[in-house]
Tab-separated table of C-alpha atoms in Angstrom:
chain	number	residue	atom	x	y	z
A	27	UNK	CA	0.000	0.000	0.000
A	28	UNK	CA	1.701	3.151	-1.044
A	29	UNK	CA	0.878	6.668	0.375
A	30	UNK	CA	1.394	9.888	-2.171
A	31	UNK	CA	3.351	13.222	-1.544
A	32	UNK	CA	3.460	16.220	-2.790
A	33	UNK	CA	6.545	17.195	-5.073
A	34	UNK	CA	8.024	20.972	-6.990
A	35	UNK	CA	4.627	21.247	-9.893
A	36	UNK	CA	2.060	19.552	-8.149
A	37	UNK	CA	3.615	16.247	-9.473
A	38	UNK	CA	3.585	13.360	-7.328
A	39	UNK	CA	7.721	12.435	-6.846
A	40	UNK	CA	7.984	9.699	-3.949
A	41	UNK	CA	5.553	7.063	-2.877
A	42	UNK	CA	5.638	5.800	1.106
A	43	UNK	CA	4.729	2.488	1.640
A	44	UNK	CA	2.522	2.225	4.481
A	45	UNK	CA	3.929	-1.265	4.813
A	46	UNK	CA	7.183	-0.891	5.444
A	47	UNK	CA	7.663	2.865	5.755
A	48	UNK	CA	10.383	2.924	2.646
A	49	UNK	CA	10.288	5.881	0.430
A	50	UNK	CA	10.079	5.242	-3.564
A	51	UNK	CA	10.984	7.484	-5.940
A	52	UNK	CA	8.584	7.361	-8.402
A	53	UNK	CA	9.077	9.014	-12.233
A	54	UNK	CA	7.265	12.810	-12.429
A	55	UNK	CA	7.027	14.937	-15.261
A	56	UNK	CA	5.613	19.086	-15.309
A	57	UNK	CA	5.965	21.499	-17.824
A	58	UNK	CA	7.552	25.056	-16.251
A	59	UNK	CA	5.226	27.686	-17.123
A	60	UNK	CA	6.074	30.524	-19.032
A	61	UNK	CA	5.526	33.733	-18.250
A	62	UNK	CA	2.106	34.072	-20.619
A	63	UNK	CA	0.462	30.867	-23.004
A	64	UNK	CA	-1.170	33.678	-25.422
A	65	UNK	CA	0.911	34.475	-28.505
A	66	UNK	CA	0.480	36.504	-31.767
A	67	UNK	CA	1.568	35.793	-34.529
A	68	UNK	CA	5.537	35.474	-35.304
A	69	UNK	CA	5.908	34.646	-31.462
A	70	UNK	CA	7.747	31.279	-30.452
A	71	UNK	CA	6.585	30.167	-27.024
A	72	UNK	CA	9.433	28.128	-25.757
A	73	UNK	CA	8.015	25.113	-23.283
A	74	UNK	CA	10.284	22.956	-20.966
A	75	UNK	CA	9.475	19.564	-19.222
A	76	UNK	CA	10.920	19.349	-16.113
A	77	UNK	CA	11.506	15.354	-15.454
A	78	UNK	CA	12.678	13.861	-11.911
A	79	UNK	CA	13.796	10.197	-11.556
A	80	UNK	CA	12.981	9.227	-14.753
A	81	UNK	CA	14.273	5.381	-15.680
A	82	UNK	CA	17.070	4.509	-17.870
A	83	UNK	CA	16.739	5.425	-21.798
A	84	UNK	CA	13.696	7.650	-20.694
A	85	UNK	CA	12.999	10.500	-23.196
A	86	UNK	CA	9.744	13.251	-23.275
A	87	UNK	CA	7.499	12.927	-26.535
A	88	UNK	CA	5.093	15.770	-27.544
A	89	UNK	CA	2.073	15.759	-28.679
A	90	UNK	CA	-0.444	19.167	-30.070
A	91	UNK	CA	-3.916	18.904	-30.083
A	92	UNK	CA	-5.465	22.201	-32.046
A	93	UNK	CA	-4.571	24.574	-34.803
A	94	UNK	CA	-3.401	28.232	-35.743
A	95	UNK	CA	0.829	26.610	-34.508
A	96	UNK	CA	4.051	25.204	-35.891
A	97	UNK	CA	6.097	22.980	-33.965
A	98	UNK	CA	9.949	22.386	-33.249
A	99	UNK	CA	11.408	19.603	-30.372
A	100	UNK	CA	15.182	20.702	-29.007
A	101	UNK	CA	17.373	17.540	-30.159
A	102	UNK	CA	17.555	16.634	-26.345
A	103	UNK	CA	13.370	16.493	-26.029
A	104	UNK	CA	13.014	18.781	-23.200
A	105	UNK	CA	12.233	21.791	-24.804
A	106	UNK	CA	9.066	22.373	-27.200
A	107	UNK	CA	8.585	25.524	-29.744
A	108	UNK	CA	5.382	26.568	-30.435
A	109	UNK	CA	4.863	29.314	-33.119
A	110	UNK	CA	1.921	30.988	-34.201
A	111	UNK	CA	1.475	30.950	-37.831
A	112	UNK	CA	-2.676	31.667	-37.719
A	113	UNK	CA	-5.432	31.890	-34.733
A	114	UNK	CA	-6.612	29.073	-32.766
A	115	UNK	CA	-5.544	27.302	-29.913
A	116	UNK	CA	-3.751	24.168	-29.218
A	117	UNK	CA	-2.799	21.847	-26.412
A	118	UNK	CA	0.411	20.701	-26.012
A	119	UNK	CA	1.262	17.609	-24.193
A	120	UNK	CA	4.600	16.135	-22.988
A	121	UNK	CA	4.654	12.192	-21.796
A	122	UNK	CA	7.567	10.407	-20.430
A	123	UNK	CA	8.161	7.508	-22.279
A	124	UNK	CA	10.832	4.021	-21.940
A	125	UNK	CA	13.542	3.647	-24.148
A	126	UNK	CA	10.997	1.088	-26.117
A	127	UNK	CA	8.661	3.640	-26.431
A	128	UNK	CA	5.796	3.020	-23.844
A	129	UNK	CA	3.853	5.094	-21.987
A	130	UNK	CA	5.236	5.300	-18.339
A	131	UNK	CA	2.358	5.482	-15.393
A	132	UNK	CA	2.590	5.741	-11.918
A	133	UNK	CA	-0.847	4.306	-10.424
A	134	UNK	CA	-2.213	3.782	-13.747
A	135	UNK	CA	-2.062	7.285	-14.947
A	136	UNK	CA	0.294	8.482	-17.218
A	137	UNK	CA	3.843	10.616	-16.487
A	138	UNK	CA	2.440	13.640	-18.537
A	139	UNK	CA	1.857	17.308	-18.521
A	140	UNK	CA	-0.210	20.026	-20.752
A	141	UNK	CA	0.115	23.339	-21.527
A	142	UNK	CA	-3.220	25.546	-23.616
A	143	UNK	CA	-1.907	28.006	-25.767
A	144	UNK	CA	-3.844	30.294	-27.553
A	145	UNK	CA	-2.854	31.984	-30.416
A	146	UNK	CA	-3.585	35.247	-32.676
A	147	UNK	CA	-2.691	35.586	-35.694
A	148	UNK	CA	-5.335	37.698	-37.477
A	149	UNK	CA	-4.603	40.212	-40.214
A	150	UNK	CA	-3.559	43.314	-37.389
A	151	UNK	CA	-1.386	40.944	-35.773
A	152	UNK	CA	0.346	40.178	-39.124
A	153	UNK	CA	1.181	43.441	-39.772
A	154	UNK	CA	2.897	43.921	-36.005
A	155	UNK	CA	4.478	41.289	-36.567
A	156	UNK	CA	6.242	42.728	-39.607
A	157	UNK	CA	7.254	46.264	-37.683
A	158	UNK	CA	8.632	44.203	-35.218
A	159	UNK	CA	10.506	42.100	-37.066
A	160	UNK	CA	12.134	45.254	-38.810
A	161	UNK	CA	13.258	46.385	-35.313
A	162	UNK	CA	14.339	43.106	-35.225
A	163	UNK	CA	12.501	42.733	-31.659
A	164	UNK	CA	12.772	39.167	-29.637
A	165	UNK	CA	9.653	36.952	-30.503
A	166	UNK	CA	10.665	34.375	-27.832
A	167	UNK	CA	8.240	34.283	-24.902
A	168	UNK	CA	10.057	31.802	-21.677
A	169	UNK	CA	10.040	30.977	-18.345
A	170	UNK	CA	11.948	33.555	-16.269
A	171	UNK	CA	13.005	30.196	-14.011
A	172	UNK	CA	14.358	27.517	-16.748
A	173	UNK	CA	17.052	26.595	-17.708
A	174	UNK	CA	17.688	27.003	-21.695
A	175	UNK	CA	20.354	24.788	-23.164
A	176	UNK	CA	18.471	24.230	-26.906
A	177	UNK	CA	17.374	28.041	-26.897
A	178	UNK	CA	17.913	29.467	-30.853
């Protein structure tokens, strides 16, 4: 019988067993939130997964649900760019997978995480868009408290 705590993201990181009192580290998997999930068109919004105790040969997949984005995966699989190339709205999902690519669960539920993004890219947004891209302005919108390696 194991007993649930709390971890950093509302993910669950150790089990107790009631049992025996030993403390499991169990795989856990959130997505840092950046510092706004609405984006205009021309905007990248860069997305990390934040993974803890993750097994051997472990990697994150993504997955988008939605339309009005592009996508891009950092070579490493932590990082997820979404750009808006139209309106809509997606979700974006990032599972922790084995090396054979299965799903991993803890208590039957999947290691995952989701993000909604909306995005506007109407005709006015097109055109700011272009004046900032002639004043070559950043388009990147982060988490203040990640850590960047795959950042272009």
């Amino acid at each position: 019988d194991l007993r649930m705590s709390r971890g950093l993201g509302d993910v669950y990181k150790r089990q107790v067993c009631t049992e025996c009192g030993d403390t499991i580290l169990v795989p856990a998997l959130n997505i840092i939130q950046p510092s706004r999930t609405n984006i205009e068109y021309g905007e990248t919004l860069v997305i990390r997964a934040n993974v803890d105790n993750a097994p051997e040969g472990a990697k994150v997949i993504w997955s988008f649900e939605g339309n009005g984005a592009g996508y891009e995966v950092s070579p490493d699989g932590m990082t997820c760019y979404v750009s808006c190339v139209d309106s809509g709205s997606v979700k974006v999902t990032a599972t922790l997978v084995d090396e054979n690519g299965n799903v991993i669960t803890v208590d039957g539920n999947a290691v995952s995480d989701n993000i909604s993004v909306s995005l506007k890219g109407g005709f006015l947004y097109k055109i700011i868009s272009w004046f900032k891209d002639i004043f070559k302005i950043d388009r990147r919108v982060m988490s203040l408290f990640a850590d960047y390696k795959y950042v272009y």
